[in-house]
């Protein structure tokens, strides 16, 4: 039941009494969690469910789409849902991530004590406190500068172009201190691309702002609001930098993205190997306050 955070002994005893076993009635557990959250609802405060499970729901509602719809309906109450994934073997990663998306929450996989400390202690504000809702990013590349582009990742977060200005379309939320990185692979206009030019198509003429590389638009809602705010910025061609001049955060993100693509088969990574990803990552560790980047290096070594 709803308990004040100052009552640490009662909370600790409730956690210590938990025991895994038997089947998992996920939908019933989620319904109960929302009911308890509404009873203890704090107006203007953080109202969030932390669902800790392996996602292997095998009793009651087990259909993936119905579970998502259940969470999408319940989020209208002002209570968000974040998922903490545990276990191996029968672990349902897709369900856990998609339920967090539907519940305006965050998804984390907890495989050891260090990861639990990272998510629930070091990054607690970004996990729990939402500062922007339904965040959408739209990037338009100047055809006079870019022949082809490819967004790396985010396959299950893509929106239709016409949904960018539609405030009724749900999108991701951003927590306090949370950083989002999107990487695009670009082919310059004067280089050979992977796709042949259209027989009956004509490449677009240089638009207004020929000195621009791209135009970035971002929409977001303040928590509790229904109308979005818009930020627009042009990216100048002159702002482009070679990889060695990029910051350590960008270089490390690139190394991790390359490593992930290689693990998925490396269809577009060319001659790049895990050793190349590791070399770039090792040279981009930066401060690494909590040792997370060093842990990524160990994963690449394994």
mmCIF file of C-alpha atoms in Angstrom:
data_model
loop_
_atom_site.group_PDB
_atom_site.id
_atom_site.type_symbol
_atom_site.label_atom_id
_atom_site.label_comp_id
_atom_site.label_asym_id
_atom_site.label_seq_id
_atom_site.Cartn_x
_atom_site.Cartn_y
_atom_site.Cartn_z
ATOM 1 C CA UNK A 1 0.000 0.000 0.000
ATOM 2 C CA UNK A 2 1.016 3.644 -0.415
ATOM 3 C CA UNK A 3 3.780 4.319 2.096
ATOM 4 C CA UNK A 4 5.751 7.467 2.876
ATOM 5 C CA UNK A 5 9.370 7.355 1.709
ATOM 6 C CA UNK A 6 10.467 8.158 5.256
ATOM 7 C CA UNK A 7 9.082 4.791 6.437
ATOM 8 C CA UNK A 8 12.153 2.919 5.200
ATOM 9 C CA UNK A 9 11.799 -0.103 7.461
ATOM 10 C CA UNK A 10 8.290 -0.917 6.207
ATOM 11 C CA UNK A 11 9.382 -0.552 2.558
ATOM 12 C CA UNK A 12 12.490 -2.698 3.072
ATOM 13 C CA UNK A 13 10.452 -5.402 4.822
ATOM 14 C CA UNK A 14 7.934 -5.478 1.953
ATOM 15 C CA UNK A 15 10.746 -5.913 -0.585
ATOM 16 C CA UNK A 16 12.502 -8.573 1.502
ATOM 17 C CA UNK A 17 9.237 -10.540 1.697
ATOM 18 C CA UNK A 18 8.981 -10.833 -2.100
ATOM 19 C CA UNK A 19 9.565 -14.326 -3.488
ATOM 20 C CA UNK A 20 9.606 -15.390 -7.161
ATOM 21 C CA UNK A 21 7.701 -18.470 -8.213
ATOM 22 C CA UNK A 22 4.722 -19.866 -10.057
ATOM 23 C CA UNK A 23 3.026 -18.244 -13.044
ATOM 24 C CA UNK A 24 2.840 -14.538 -13.906
ATOM 25 C CA UNK A 25 -0.536 -12.779 -14.195
ATOM 26 C CA UNK A 26 0.977 -9.605 -15.646
ATOM 27 C CA UNK A 27 -2.236 -7.811 -16.555
ATOM 28 C CA UNK A 28 -3.695 -8.331 -13.070
ATOM 29 C CA UNK A 29 -0.516 -7.007 -11.502
ATOM 30 C CA UNK A 30 -0.571 -3.928 -13.729
ATOM 31 C CA UNK A 31 -4.240 -3.239 -12.931
ATOM 32 C CA UNK A 32 -3.490 -3.509 -9.202
ATOM 33 C CA UNK A 33 -0.480 -1.195 -9.551
ATOM 34 C CA UNK A 34 -2.522 1.508 -11.310
ATOM 35 C CA UNK A 35 -5.262 1.182 -8.699
ATOM 36 C CA UNK A 36 -2.776 1.657 -5.848
ATOM 37 C CA UNK A 37 -1.085 4.542 -7.674
ATOM 38 C CA UNK A 38 -4.400 6.352 -8.118
ATOM 39 C CA UNK A 39 -5.196 5.913 -4.424
ATOM 40 C CA UNK A 40 -1.902 7.556 -3.482
ATOM 41 C CA UNK A 41 -1.874 10.081 -6.328
ATOM 42 C CA UNK A 42 0.172 13.231 -5.606
ATOM 43 C CA UNK A 43 -1.018 16.230 -7.616
ATOM 44 C CA UNK A 44 1.958 17.930 -9.232
ATOM 45 C CA UNK A 45 4.255 15.153 -8.004
ATOM 46 C CA UNK A 46 5.850 12.033 -9.466
ATOM 47 C CA UNK A 47 3.242 9.315 -10.008
ATOM 48 C CA UNK A 48 4.998 6.358 -11.567
ATOM 49 C CA UNK A 49 4.762 2.576 -11.453
ATOM 50 C CA UNK A 50 7.995 0.564 -11.518
ATOM 51 C CA UNK A 51 7.176 -2.841 -12.985
ATOM 52 C CA UNK A 52 9.932 -5.366 -12.180
ATOM 53 C CA UNK A 53 9.440 -8.612 -14.103
ATOM 54 C CA UNK A 54 10.801 -10.913 -16.801
ATOM 55 C CA UNK A 55 7.800 -10.027 -18.974
ATOM 56 C CA UNK A 56 6.818 -13.679 -19.393
ATOM 57 C CA UNK A 57 3.116 -13.109 -18.756
ATOM 58 C CA UNK A 58 1.392 -16.484 -19.006
ATOM 59 C CA UNK A 59 -1.859 -16.057 -17.026
ATOM 60 C CA UNK A 60 -4.813 -13.798 -17.856
ATOM 61 C CA UNK A 61 -4.265 -11.318 -20.690
ATOM 62 C CA UNK A 62 -1.143 -12.454 -22.540
ATOM 63 C CA UNK A 63 -1.741 -10.898 -25.967
ATOM 64 C CA UNK A 64 0.956 -8.308 -26.722
ATOM 65 C CA UNK A 65 -1.401 -5.768 -28.342
ATOM 66 C CA UNK A 66 -4.024 -6.006 -25.589
ATOM 67 C CA UNK A 67 -1.385 -5.461 -22.902
ATOM 68 C CA UNK A 68 -0.102 -2.378 -24.710
ATOM 69 C CA UNK A 69 -3.645 -1.052 -25.118
ATOM 70 C CA UNK A 70 -4.260 -1.582 -21.399
ATOM 71 C CA UNK A 71 -1.228 0.526 -20.482
ATOM 72 C CA UNK A 72 -2.067 3.197 -23.089
ATOM 73 C CA UNK A 73 -5.559 3.535 -21.587
ATOM 74 C CA UNK A 74 -4.334 3.695 -17.979
ATOM 75 C CA UNK A 75 -1.702 6.361 -18.650
ATOM 76 C CA UNK A 76 -4.547 8.860 -19.167
ATOM 77 C CA UNK A 77 -4.944 8.873 -15.381
ATOM 78 C CA UNK A 78 -1.664 10.774 -15.073
ATOM 79 C CA UNK A 79 0.267 7.750 -13.790
ATOM 80 C CA UNK A 80 3.243 6.662 -15.896
ATOM 81 C CA UNK A 81 4.787 3.192 -16.049
ATOM 82 C CA UNK A 82 8.463 2.254 -16.282
ATOM 83 C CA UNK A 83 9.688 -1.315 -16.685
ATOM 84 C CA UNK A 84 12.673 -2.983 -15.035
ATOM 85 C CA UNK A 85 13.587 -6.218 -16.788
ATOM 86 C CA UNK A 86 15.003 -9.199 -14.886
ATOM 87 C CA UNK A 87 15.968 -12.743 -15.794
ATOM 88 C CA UNK A 88 17.162 -14.744 -18.799
ATOM 89 C CA UNK A 89 15.882 -17.529 -21.018
ATOM 90 C CA UNK A 90 12.164 -16.735 -21.201
ATOM 91 C CA UNK A 91 12.778 -12.987 -20.935
ATOM 92 C CA UNK A 92 10.450 -10.906 -23.158
ATOM 93 C CA UNK A 93 12.502 -7.862 -24.172
ATOM 94 C CA UNK A 94 10.077 -6.571 -26.819
ATOM 95 C CA UNK A 95 7.116 -6.531 -24.438
ATOM 96 C CA UNK A 96 9.077 -4.736 -21.720
ATOM 97 C CA UNK A 97 10.294 -1.961 -24.031
ATOM 98 C CA UNK A 98 6.956 -1.441 -25.767
ATOM 99 C CA UNK A 99 5.019 -1.352 -22.496
ATOM 100 C CA UNK A 100 7.327 1.368 -21.166
ATOM 101 C CA UNK A 101 6.792 3.332 -24.388
ATOM 102 C CA UNK A 102 3.021 2.961 -24.069
ATOM 103 C CA UNK A 103 3.142 3.948 -20.388
ATOM 104 C CA UNK A 104 5.161 7.158 -20.959
ATOM 105 C CA UNK A 105 8.015 5.600 -19.040
ATOM 106 C CA UNK A 106 11.562 4.300 -19.349
ATOM 107 C CA UNK A 107 12.801 0.762 -19.923
ATOM 108 C CA UNK A 108 15.906 -0.709 -18.316
ATOM 109 C CA UNK A 109 17.298 -4.235 -18.172
ATOM 110 C CA UNK A 110 18.801 -5.022 -14.765
ATOM 111 C CA UNK A 111 21.349 -7.850 -15.010
ATOM 112 C CA UNK A 112 23.488 -7.065 -11.966
ATOM 113 C CA UNK A 113 23.731 -4.859 -8.876
ATOM 114 C CA UNK A 114 25.788 -2.221 -10.704
ATOM 115 C CA UNK A 115 23.072 -1.764 -13.327
ATOM 116 C CA UNK A 116 20.398 -1.516 -10.630
ATOM 117 C CA UNK A 117 22.448 1.175 -8.880
ATOM 118 C CA UNK A 118 22.900 3.018 -12.191
ATOM 119 C CA UNK A 119 19.179 3.105 -13.017
ATOM 120 C CA UNK A 120 17.675 3.623 -9.551
ATOM 121 C CA UNK A 121 20.372 5.707 -7.826
ATOM 122 C CA UNK A 122 22.773 7.496 -10.175
ATOM 123 C CA UNK A 123 20.124 8.176 -12.846
ATOM 124 C CA UNK A 124 17.078 8.338 -10.562
ATOM 125 C CA UNK A 125 15.955 11.797 -11.727
ATOM 126 C CA UNK A 126 16.001 10.835 -15.419
ATOM 127 C CA UNK A 127 14.220 7.572 -14.557
ATOM 128 C CA UNK A 128 11.444 9.122 -12.480
ATOM 129 C CA UNK A 129 11.074 12.891 -13.150
ATOM 130 C CA UNK A 130 9.640 13.775 -16.588
ATOM 131 C CA UNK A 131 10.484 17.256 -17.940
ATOM 132 C CA UNK A 132 9.129 16.900 -21.510
ATOM 133 C CA UNK A 133 6.401 14.683 -22.942
ATOM 134 C CA UNK A 134 5.651 13.463 -26.472
ATOM 135 C CA UNK A 135 9.047 14.610 -27.745
ATOM 136 C CA UNK A 136 9.337 14.372 -31.546
ATOM 137 C CA UNK A 137 12.379 15.162 -33.693
ATOM 138 C CA UNK A 138 12.245 15.756 -37.443
ATOM 139 C CA UNK A 139 15.415 16.170 -39.520
ATOM 140 C CA UNK A 140 15.344 17.384 -43.122
ATOM 141 C CA UNK A 141 18.594 17.115 -45.113
ATOM 142 C CA UNK A 142 19.537 19.541 -47.852
ATOM 143 C CA UNK A 143 19.641 17.521 -51.124
ATOM 144 C CA UNK A 144 22.328 19.868 -52.426
ATOM 145 C CA UNK A 145 24.603 18.622 -49.641
ATOM 146 C CA UNK A 146 23.364 15.096 -48.842
ATOM 147 C CA UNK A 147 22.636 12.404 -51.438
ATOM 148 C CA UNK A 148 21.445 9.716 -49.003
ATOM 149 C CA UNK A 149 20.925 9.352 -45.277
ATOM 150 C CA UNK A 150 20.186 6.501 -42.906
ATOM 151 C CA UNK A 151 18.923 6.756 -39.331
ATOM 152 C CA UNK A 152 20.703 4.181 -37.155
ATOM 153 C CA UNK A 153 18.298 2.438 -34.792
ATOM 154 C CA UNK A 154 14.928 3.751 -33.546
ATOM 155 C CA UNK A 155 13.063 1.350 -35.855
ATOM 156 C CA UNK A 156 10.133 0.995 -33.450
ATOM 157 C CA UNK A 157 9.933 4.735 -32.744
ATOM 158 C CA UNK A 158 9.543 6.060 -36.274
ATOM 159 C CA UNK A 159 6.522 8.283 -36.902
ATOM 160 C CA UNK A 160 4.789 9.182 -40.142
ATOM 161 C CA UNK A 161 5.786 12.598 -41.458
ATOM 162 C CA UNK A 162 2.260 13.930 -41.015
ATOM 163 C CA UNK A 163 2.273 12.943 -37.318
ATOM 164 C CA UNK A 164 4.954 15.466 -36.376
ATOM 165 C CA UNK A 165 2.469 18.342 -36.037
ATOM 166 C CA UNK A 166 -0.344 16.191 -34.643
ATOM 167 C CA UNK A 167 -0.433 16.676 -30.866
ATOM 168 C CA UNK A 168 -2.723 13.664 -30.476
ATOM 169 C CA UNK A 169 0.052 11.280 -31.561
ATOM 170 C CA UNK A 170 2.011 9.794 -28.662
ATOM 171 C CA UNK A 171 5.811 9.972 -28.617
ATOM 172 C CA UNK A 172 8.693 9.530 -26.177
ATOM 173 C CA UNK A 173 9.222 11.305 -22.864
ATOM 174 C CA UNK A 174 12.432 12.861 -21.560
ATOM 175 C CA UNK A 175 13.516 12.721 -17.917
ATOM 176 C CA UNK A 176 15.519 15.276 -15.942
ATOM 177 C CA UNK A 177 19.183 14.997 -16.927
ATOM 178 C CA UNK A 178 18.309 12.522 -19.689
ATOM 179 C CA UNK A 179 20.219 12.746 -22.999
ATOM 180 C CA UNK A 180 18.983 11.376 -26.325
ATOM 181 C CA UNK A 181 21.401 10.730 -29.203
ATOM 182 C CA UNK A 182 20.345 10.022 -32.790
ATOM 183 C CA UNK A 183 23.002 9.047 -35.326
ATOM 184 C CA UNK A 184 22.592 9.398 -39.087
ATOM 185 C CA UNK A 185 24.907 7.937 -41.702
ATOM 186 C CA UNK A 186 25.237 10.447 -44.565
ATOM 187 C CA UNK A 187 26.412 10.150 -48.157
ATOM 188 C CA UNK A 188 27.594 13.550 -49.504
ATOM 189 C CA UNK A 189 25.907 14.833 -52.648
ATOM 190 C CA UNK A 190 29.114 14.440 -54.702
ATOM 191 C CA UNK A 191 29.743 10.808 -53.605
ATOM 192 C CA UNK A 192 28.352 7.535 -54.969
ATOM 193 C CA UNK A 193 25.383 6.257 -52.978
ATOM 194 C CA UNK A 194 23.987 2.787 -52.320
ATOM 195 C CA UNK A 195 20.759 3.515 -54.216
ATOM 196 C CA UNK A 196 20.682 4.099 -57.983
ATOM 197 C CA UNK A 197 19.130 7.396 -59.098
ATOM 198 C CA UNK A 198 15.520 7.202 -60.289
ATOM 199 C CA UNK A 199 15.081 6.902 -64.059
ATOM 200 C CA UNK A 200 12.179 9.350 -64.089
ATOM 201 C CA UNK A 201 13.100 11.343 -61.033
ATOM 202 C CA UNK A 202 15.123 14.527 -60.885
ATOM 203 C CA UNK A 203 17.239 15.398 -57.900
ATOM 204 C CA UNK A 204 15.856 18.340 -56.017
ATOM 205 C CA UNK A 205 17.323 21.734 -56.701
ATOM 206 C CA UNK A 206 19.203 23.428 -53.897
ATOM 207 C CA UNK A 207 16.611 24.961 -51.578
ATOM 208 C CA UNK A 208 16.795 28.264 -49.822
ATOM 209 C CA UNK A 209 19.720 28.188 -47.426
ATOM 210 C CA UNK A 210 22.207 26.429 -49.710
ATOM 211 C CA UNK A 211 24.888 26.780 -47.023
ATOM 212 C CA UNK A 212 22.842 24.505 -44.756
ATOM 213 C CA UNK A 213 23.449 20.797 -44.216
ATOM 214 C CA UNK A 214 20.132 20.060 -42.492
ATOM 215 C CA UNK A 215 17.177 21.581 -40.690
ATOM 216 C CA UNK A 216 16.152 20.164 -37.298
ATOM 217 C CA UNK A 217 12.724 20.581 -35.717
ATOM 218 C CA UNK A 218 11.772 19.442 -32.217
ATOM 219 C CA UNK A 219 8.319 19.333 -30.660
ATOM 220 C CA UNK A 220 7.586 18.710 -26.988
ATOM 221 C CA UNK A 221 4.877 19.191 -24.383
ATOM 222 C CA UNK A 222 5.442 20.346 -20.855
ATOM 223 C CA UNK A 223 4.199 17.735 -18.344
ATOM 224 C CA UNK A 224 0.415 17.864 -18.076
ATOM 225 C CA UNK A 225 -0.057 20.070 -21.153
ATOM 226 C CA UNK A 226 -1.837 19.054 -24.365
ATOM 227 C CA UNK A 227 -0.389 21.636 -26.766
ATOM 228 C CA UNK A 228 3.178 21.203 -28.006
ATOM 229 C CA UNK A 229 6.003 23.726 -28.311
ATOM 230 C CA UNK A 230 8.280 23.929 -31.360
ATOM 231 C CA UNK A 231 12.055 24.519 -31.585
ATOM 232 C CA UNK A 232 13.734 24.897 -35.009
ATOM 233 C CA UNK A 233 17.447 25.063 -35.838
ATOM 234 C CA UNK A 234 19.461 25.018 -39.062
ATOM 235 C CA UNK A 235 22.693 23.011 -39.200
ATOM 236 C CA UNK A 236 25.305 24.816 -41.326
ATOM 237 C CA UNK A 237 27.590 22.912 -43.689
ATOM 238 C CA UNK A 238 30.479 24.697 -42.019
ATOM 239 C CA UNK A 239 29.572 22.961 -38.741
ATOM 240 C CA UNK A 240 30.526 19.541 -40.148
ATOM 241 C CA UNK A 241 33.668 18.104 -38.528
ATOM 242 C CA UNK A 242 35.828 15.039 -39.125
ATOM 243 C CA UNK A 243 35.400 12.247 -36.549
ATOM 244 C CA UNK A 244 38.717 12.968 -34.831
ATOM 245 C CA UNK A 245 37.529 16.510 -34.017
ATOM 246 C CA UNK A 246 34.223 15.357 -32.529
ATOM 247 C CA UNK A 247 33.683 15.267 -28.761
ATOM 248 C CA UNK A 248 34.278 12.102 -26.756
ATOM 249 C CA UNK A 249 30.526 11.600 -26.170
ATOM 250 C CA UNK A 250 29.795 11.597 -29.911
ATOM 251 C CA UNK A 251 32.735 9.304 -30.731
ATOM 252 C CA UNK A 252 31.795 6.844 -28.000
ATOM 253 C CA UNK A 253 28.135 6.795 -29.147
ATOM 254 C CA UNK A 254 29.331 6.088 -32.696
ATOM 255 C CA UNK A 255 31.488 3.192 -31.466
ATOM 256 C CA UNK A 256 28.564 1.656 -29.557
ATOM 257 C CA UNK A 257 26.213 2.083 -32.538
ATOM 258 C CA UNK A 258 28.744 0.421 -34.840
ATOM 259 C CA UNK A 259 29.232 -2.433 -32.368
ATOM 260 C CA UNK A 260 25.468 -2.952 -32.157
ATOM 261 C CA UNK A 261 25.114 -3.038 -35.948
ATOM 262 C CA UNK A 262 27.906 -5.617 -36.252
ATOM 263 C CA UNK A 263 26.138 -7.831 -33.696
ATOM 264 C CA UNK A 264 22.992 -7.601 -35.856
ATOM 265 C CA UNK A 265 24.828 -8.764 -38.968
ATOM 266 C CA UNK A 266 26.595 -5.596 -40.109
ATOM 267 C CA UNK A 267 24.690 -5.113 -43.379
ATOM 268 C CA UNK A 268 25.840 -1.504 -43.742
ATOM 269 C CA UNK A 269 29.060 -1.352 -41.737
ATOM 270 C CA UNK A 270 31.375 -2.206 -44.637
ATOM 271 C CA UNK A 271 34.808 -3.467 -43.519
ATOM 272 C CA UNK A 272 34.277 -2.220 -39.933
ATOM 273 C CA UNK A 273 34.938 -4.900 -37.289
ATOM 274 C CA UNK A 274 34.472 -5.151 -33.516
ATOM 275 C CA UNK A 275 38.159 -4.263 -33.122
ATOM 276 C CA UNK A 276 37.482 -0.944 -34.916
ATOM 277 C CA UNK A 277 34.532 -0.215 -32.613
ATOM 278 C CA UNK A 278 36.644 -1.045 -29.565
ATOM 279 C CA UNK A 279 39.542 1.137 -30.734
ATOM 280 C CA UNK A 280 37.228 4.129 -31.219
ATOM 281 C CA UNK A 281 35.517 3.507 -27.875
ATOM 282 C CA UNK A 282 38.805 3.124 -25.982
ATOM 283 C CA UNK A 283 39.984 6.490 -27.318
ATOM 284 C CA UNK A 284 36.699 8.155 -26.245
ATOM 285 C CA UNK A 285 36.278 7.146 -22.606
ATOM 286 C CA UNK A 286 36.280 10.733 -21.308
ATOM 287 C CA UNK A 287 35.711 11.115 -17.561
ATOM 288 C CA UNK A 288 33.704 7.852 -17.232
ATOM 289 C CA UNK A 289 32.635 8.763 -13.688
ATOM 290 C CA UNK A 290 30.779 5.540 -12.981
ATOM 291 C CA UNK A 291 32.832 3.180 -15.166
ATOM 292 C CA UNK A 292 30.015 2.484 -17.637
ATOM 293 C CA UNK A 293 32.189 3.044 -20.697
ATOM 294 C CA UNK A 294 34.897 0.744 -19.372
ATOM 295 C CA UNK A 295 32.180 -1.876 -18.909
ATOM 296 C CA UNK A 296 31.233 -1.454 -22.597
ATOM 297 C CA UNK A 297 34.876 -2.099 -23.530
ATOM 298 C CA UNK A 298 34.841 -5.324 -21.505
ATOM 299 C CA UNK A 299 31.667 -6.366 -23.327
ATOM 300 C CA UNK A 300 33.380 -5.774 -26.687
ATOM 301 C CA UNK A 301 36.363 -7.840 -25.500
ATOM 302 C CA UNK A 302 34.059 -10.703 -24.572
#
